[in-house]
XYZ file of C-alpha atoms in Angstrom:
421
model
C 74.421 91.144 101.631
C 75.322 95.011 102.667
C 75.619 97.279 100.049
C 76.556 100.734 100.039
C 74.819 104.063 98.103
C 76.235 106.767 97.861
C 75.097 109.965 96.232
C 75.659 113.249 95.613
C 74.292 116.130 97.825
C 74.329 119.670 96.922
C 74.302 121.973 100.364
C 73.499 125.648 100.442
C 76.006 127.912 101.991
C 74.517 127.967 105.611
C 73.974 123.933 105.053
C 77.667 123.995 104.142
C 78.750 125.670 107.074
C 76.631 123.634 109.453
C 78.206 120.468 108.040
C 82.367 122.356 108.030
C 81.072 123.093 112.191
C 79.568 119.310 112.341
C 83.072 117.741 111.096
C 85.078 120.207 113.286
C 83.354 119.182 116.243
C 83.576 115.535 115.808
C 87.208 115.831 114.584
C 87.528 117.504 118.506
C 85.933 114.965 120.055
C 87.443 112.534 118.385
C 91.485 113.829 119.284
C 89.713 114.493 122.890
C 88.985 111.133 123.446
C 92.321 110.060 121.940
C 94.175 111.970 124.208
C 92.487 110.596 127.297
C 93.216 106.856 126.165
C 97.015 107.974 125.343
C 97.211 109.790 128.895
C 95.522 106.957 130.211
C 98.163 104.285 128.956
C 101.248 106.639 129.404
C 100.315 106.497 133.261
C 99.641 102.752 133.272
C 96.243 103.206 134.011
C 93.052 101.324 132.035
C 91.480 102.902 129.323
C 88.950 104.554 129.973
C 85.370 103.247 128.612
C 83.342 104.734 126.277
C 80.613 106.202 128.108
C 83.225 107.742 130.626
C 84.434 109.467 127.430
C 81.087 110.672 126.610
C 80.110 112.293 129.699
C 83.164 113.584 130.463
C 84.080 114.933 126.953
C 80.374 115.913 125.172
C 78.072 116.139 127.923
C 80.443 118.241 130.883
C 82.289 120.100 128.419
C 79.361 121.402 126.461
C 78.770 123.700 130.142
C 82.547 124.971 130.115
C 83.574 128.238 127.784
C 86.080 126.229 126.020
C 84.059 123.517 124.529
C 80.296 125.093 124.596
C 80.119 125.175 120.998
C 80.000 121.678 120.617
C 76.174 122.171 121.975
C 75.708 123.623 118.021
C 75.925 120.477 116.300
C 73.640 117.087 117.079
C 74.843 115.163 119.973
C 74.636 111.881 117.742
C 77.653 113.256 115.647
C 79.822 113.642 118.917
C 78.320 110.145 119.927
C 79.215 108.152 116.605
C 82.656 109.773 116.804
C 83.683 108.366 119.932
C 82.387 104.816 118.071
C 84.801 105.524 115.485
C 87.605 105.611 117.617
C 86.605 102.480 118.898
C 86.573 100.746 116.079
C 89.834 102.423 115.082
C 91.703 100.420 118.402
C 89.342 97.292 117.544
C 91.246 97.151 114.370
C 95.059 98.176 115.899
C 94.757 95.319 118.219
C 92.765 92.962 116.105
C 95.965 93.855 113.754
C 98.503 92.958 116.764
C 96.856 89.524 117.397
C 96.779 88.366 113.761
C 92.879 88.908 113.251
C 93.253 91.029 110.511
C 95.845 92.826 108.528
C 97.908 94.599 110.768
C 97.759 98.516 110.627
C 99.148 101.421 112.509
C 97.783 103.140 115.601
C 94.912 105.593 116.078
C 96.066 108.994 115.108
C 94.987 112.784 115.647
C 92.628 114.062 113.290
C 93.820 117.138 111.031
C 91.422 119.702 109.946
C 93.160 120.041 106.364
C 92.293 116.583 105.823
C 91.401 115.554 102.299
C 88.408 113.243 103.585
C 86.134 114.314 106.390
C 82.899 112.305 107.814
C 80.378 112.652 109.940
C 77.471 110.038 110.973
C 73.641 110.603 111.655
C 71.888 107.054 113.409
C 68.153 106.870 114.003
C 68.362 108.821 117.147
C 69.410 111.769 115.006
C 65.562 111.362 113.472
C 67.220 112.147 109.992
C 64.376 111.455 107.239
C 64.337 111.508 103.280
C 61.737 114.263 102.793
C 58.969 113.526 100.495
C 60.567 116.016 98.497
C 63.466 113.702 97.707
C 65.615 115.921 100.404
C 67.631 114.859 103.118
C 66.614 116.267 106.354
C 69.480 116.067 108.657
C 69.235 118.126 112.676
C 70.500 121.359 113.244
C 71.582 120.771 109.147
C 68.711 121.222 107.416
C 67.248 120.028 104.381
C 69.828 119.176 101.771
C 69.270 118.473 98.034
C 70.002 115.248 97.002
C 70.690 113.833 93.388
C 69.106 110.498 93.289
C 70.287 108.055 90.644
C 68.065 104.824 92.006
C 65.914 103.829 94.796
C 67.175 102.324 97.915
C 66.075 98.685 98.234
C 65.315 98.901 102.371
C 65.305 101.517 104.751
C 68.835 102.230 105.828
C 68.917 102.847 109.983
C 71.959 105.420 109.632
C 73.431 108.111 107.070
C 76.527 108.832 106.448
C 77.916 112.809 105.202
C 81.149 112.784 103.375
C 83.169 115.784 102.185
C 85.818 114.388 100.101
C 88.947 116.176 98.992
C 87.829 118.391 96.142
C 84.952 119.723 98.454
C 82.441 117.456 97.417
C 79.296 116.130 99.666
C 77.837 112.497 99.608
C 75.429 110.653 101.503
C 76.132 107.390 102.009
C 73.931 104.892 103.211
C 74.677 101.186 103.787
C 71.806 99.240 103.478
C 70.657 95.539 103.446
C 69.867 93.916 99.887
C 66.043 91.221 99.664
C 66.584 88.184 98.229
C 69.375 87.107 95.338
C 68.276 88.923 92.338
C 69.307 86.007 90.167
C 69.787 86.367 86.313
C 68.975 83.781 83.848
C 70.759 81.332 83.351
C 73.670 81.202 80.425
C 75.979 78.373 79.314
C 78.539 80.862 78.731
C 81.981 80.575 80.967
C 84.833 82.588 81.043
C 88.242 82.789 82.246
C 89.998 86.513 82.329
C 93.549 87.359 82.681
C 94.451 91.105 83.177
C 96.993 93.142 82.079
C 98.545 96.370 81.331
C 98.452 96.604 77.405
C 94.791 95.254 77.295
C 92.800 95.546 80.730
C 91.375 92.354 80.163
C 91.501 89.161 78.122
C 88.857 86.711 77.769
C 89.427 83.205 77.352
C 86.891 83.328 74.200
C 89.822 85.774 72.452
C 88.028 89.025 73.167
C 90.432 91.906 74.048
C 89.279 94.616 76.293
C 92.216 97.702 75.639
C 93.016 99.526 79.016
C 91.671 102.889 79.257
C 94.477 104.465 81.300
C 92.431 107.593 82.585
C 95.774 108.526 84.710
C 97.430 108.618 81.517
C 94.997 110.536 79.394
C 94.831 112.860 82.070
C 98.464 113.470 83.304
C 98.827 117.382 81.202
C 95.939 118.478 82.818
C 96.704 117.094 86.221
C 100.608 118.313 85.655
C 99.228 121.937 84.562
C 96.763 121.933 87.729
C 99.867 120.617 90.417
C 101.864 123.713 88.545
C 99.086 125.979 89.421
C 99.023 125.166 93.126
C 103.074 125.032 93.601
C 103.106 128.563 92.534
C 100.418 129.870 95.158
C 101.427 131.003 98.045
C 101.339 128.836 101.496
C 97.647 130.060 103.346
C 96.336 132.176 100.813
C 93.069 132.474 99.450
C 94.126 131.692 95.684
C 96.030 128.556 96.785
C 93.148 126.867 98.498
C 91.602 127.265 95.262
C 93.932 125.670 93.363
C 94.271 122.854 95.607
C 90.580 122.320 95.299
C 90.670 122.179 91.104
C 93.897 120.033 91.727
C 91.867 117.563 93.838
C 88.767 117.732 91.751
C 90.553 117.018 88.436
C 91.878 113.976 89.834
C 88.523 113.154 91.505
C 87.266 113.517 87.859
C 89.646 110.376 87.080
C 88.982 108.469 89.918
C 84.883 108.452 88.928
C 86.092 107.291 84.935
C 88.120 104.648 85.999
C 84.851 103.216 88.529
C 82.167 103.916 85.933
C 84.431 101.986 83.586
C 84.815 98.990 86.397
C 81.099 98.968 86.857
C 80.185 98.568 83.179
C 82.522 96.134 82.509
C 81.542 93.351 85.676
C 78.643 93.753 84.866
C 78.202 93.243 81.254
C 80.635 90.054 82.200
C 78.102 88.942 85.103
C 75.300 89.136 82.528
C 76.760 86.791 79.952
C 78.548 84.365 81.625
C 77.074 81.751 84.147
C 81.075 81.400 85.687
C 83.828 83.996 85.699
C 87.588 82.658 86.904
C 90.302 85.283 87.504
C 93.855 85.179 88.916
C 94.581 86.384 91.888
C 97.448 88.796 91.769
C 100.209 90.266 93.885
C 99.144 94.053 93.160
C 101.026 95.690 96.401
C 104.118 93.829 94.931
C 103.597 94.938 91.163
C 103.254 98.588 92.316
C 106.719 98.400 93.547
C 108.165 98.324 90.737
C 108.918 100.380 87.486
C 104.931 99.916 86.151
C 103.829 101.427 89.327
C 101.618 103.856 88.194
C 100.401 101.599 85.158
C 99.572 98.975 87.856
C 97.282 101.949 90.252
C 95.754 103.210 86.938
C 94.146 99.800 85.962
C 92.599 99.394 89.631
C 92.536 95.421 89.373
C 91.769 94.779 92.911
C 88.429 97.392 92.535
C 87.371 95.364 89.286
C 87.740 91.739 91.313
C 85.784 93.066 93.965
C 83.082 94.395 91.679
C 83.337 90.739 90.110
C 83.079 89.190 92.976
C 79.967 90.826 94.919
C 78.134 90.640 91.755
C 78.815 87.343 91.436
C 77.544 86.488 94.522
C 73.990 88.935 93.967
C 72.947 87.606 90.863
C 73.439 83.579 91.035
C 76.426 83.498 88.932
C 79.849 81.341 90.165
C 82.854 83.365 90.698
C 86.895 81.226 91.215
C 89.957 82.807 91.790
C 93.142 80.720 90.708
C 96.102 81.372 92.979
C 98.605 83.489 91.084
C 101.270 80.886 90.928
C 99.974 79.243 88.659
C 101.666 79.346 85.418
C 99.169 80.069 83.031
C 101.801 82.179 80.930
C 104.569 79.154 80.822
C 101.810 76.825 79.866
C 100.633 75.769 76.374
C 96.667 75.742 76.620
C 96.400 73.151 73.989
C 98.186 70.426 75.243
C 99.702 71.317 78.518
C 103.258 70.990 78.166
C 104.994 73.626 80.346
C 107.082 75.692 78.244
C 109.294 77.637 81.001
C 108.821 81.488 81.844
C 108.797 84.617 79.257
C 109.909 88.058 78.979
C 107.366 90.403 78.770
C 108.030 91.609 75.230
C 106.948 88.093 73.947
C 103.411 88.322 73.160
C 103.212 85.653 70.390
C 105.244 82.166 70.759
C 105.048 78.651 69.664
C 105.088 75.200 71.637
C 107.749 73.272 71.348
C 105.707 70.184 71.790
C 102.942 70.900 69.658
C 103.570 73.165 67.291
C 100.881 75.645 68.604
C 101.164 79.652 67.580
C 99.672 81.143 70.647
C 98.696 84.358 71.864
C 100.126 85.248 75.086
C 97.227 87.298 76.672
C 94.640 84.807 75.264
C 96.372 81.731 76.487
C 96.786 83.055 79.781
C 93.034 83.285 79.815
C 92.164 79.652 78.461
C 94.641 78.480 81.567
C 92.897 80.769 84.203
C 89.710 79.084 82.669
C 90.988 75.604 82.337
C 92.512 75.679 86.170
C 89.117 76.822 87.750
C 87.441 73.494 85.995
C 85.151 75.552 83.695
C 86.946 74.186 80.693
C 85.759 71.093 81.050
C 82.114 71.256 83.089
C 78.781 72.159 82.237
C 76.829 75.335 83.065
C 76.339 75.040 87.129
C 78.531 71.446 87.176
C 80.775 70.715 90.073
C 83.785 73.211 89.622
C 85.446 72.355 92.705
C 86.929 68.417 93.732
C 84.846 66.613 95.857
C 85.412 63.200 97.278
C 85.238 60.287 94.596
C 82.655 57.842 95.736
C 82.377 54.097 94.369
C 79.510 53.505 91.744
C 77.579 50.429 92.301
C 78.375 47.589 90.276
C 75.348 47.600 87.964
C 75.853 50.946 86.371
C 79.309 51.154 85.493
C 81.799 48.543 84.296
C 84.062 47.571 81.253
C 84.677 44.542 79.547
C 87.885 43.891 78.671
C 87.299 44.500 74.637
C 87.001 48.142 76.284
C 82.932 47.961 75.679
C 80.846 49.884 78.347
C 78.506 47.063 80.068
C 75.965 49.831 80.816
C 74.995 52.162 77.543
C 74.036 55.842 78.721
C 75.053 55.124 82.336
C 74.327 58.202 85.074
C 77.049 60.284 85.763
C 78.697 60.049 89.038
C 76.589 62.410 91.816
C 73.810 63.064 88.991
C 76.279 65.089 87.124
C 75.587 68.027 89.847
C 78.132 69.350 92.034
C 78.404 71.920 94.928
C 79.447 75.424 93.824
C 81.562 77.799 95.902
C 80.988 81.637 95.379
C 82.772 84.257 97.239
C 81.015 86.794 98.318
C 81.861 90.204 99.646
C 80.379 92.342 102.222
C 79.750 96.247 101.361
């Protein structure tokens, strides 16, 4: 599996200007090459390759006035940009065909961009210092704030400047073996929401924290702050940056929150079911921002790739099926709900349910965990005949065979997701 680190780097002020002249001169390169493909395909002509790009673009126009200063910065940066913008057509067209989501066009990079990136491969001979720094060419050697050691040697490094002015260094690496937990009986079904963030099917509520929420004075009085600065000035570009970095501040709650949670849920539970829901459809409506300040979608994800690291079994349930309509005790479909009913009773059996909590017990019940053991077959497989001699009935209803084997040795084939990152 691919994982990604990233961590926090704190540049000096010539080490931040040689990264704001590394991003500038990628960014260049980058619209260069853009325009020579759009050129290209406005006369009809074939795009041209990638290495045309590069000599014609990095390694002729670092000997002409206009473009000598890309010479400052490592070649490799100019090199992985013109990657980039092959990937970024890769993706347009794999979009057009039906490979992939479909997405818009390459565009023209902007230096007021909130996020800017640059890339260092081996060629760059970037090293970690034994110092803990990162040595980067014609950079320097950067302090680094490392939280944990990488588990394998990365081949490539990543420098990101995010919007609030920020550096990271982000390395994609390649995990050993399955680090595999020990195995639990527990299994758990989860249904999420807006009042609680999530509901276990064991009647454990989790409440939302709403960081967006908690946070919205101080994020209204720093978007006051930077409407009342003047366009280009100094004092605005300062605001902007405390705007951006208050809501960056957010941002890392609401993942530190996501991280504790899948995995406290990965460590006790052997099998985690979810629903799969229609988030880009919720987030048009009138719990928009309710729906973007849980971050469901970033908390499956989480679920999901842990799932697949440590050994545990991870199910999604398609999200129609009713697991609000449906009594969880005995099945009877009870027809849909408004959302201000959060207790109601069967009208077959009599139960007094709990909305949240009986959503969960049907998300649970609908991935098969309900009803199989720890590591037991959760999804159908074929039914194949047992032999004669180990299963039967008479017709009094007595088994013929006491303490028979269950069908396949009571093991079945489990399916877990995983996710690349």
């Amino acid at each position: 599996m691919l994982l990604r680190y990233s961590f926090r780097m704190y540049p000096n002020g010539p080490q931040r200007s040689a990264l704001a002249r590394a991003f500038g001169c990628a960014r260049v390169v980058y619209n260069d090459a853009l325009s020579a493909r759009e050129a290209a395909r406005a006369a009809g002509a074939p795009f041209p390759k990638t290495g045309e790009l590069s000599k014609l673009l990095i390694t002729e126009a670092k000997r002409t006035e206009e473009r000598a200063w890309l010479g400052e910065v490592s070649a490799v940066v100019l090199q992985q940009s013109l990657r980039d913008l092959d990937t970024a057509y890769r993706n347009f067209f794999d979009g057009i065909h039906g490979k992939r989501p479909r997405i818009g066009a390459p565009r023209f990079k902007s230096r007021k961009e909130n996020r800017q990136a640059i890339r260092f491969t081996a060629n760059a001979r970037w090293r970690i210092t034994a110092g803990g720094d990162l040595s980067l060419p014609k950079i320097g050697k950067v302090r680094v704030k490392w939280s944990r050691a990488l588990p394998s040697t990365p081949s490539s490094v990543t420098v990101v400047k995010d919007a609030a002015g920020r550096h990271f260094a982000s390395f994609v690496v390649e995990t050993g073996p399955v680090r595999e937990l020990p195995a639990t009986v527990n299994q758990v079904g989860i249904d999420l929401g807006l009042c609680h963030f999530a509901v276990l099917s064991d009647g454990t509520k989790i409440d939302s924290p709403r960081f967006l929420r908690r946070a919205e004075k101080k994020l209204k009085g720093a978007q006051q702050s930077l409407c009342r600065k003047k366009k280009g000035s100094r004092n605005r570009n300062k605001a902007r940056l405390k705007f951006a970095l208050a809501h960056a501040r957010v941002a890392d709650a609401r993942r530190e929150f996501h991280h504790q949670l899948s995995t406290k849920l990965i460590r006790e539970n052997q099998a985690i079911a979810v629903e799969s829901l229609a988030v880009r459809g919720l987030a048009r409506t009138r719990l928009a921002k309710s729906v973007h300040d849980a971050g469901w979608s970033a908390f499956v994800a989480m679920l999901e790739y842990k799932a697949a690291r440590c050994g545990r079994t991870f199910i999604r349930i398609g999200r129609f099926e009713p697991t609000s309509q449906k009594c969880s005790q005995c099945g009877t479909k009870d027809g849909p709900k408004a959302l201000h009913i959060r207790i109601w009773t069967c009208r077959a059996c009599g139960a007094v349910l709990d909305r949240d909590v009986n959503a969960a017990i049907n998300v649970k019940k609908a991935a098969g965990l309900a009803v199989t053991a720890c590591g037991a077959q959760v999804r159908p497989e074929p039914l194949v005949p047992a032999p004669r001699g180990e299963t039967g009935t008479h017709r009094d209803g007595r088994p013929t065979v006491a303490g028979s084997a269950p069908l396949n040795g009571g093991r079945g084939s489990q399916y877990i997701e995983t996710s690349l990152y």
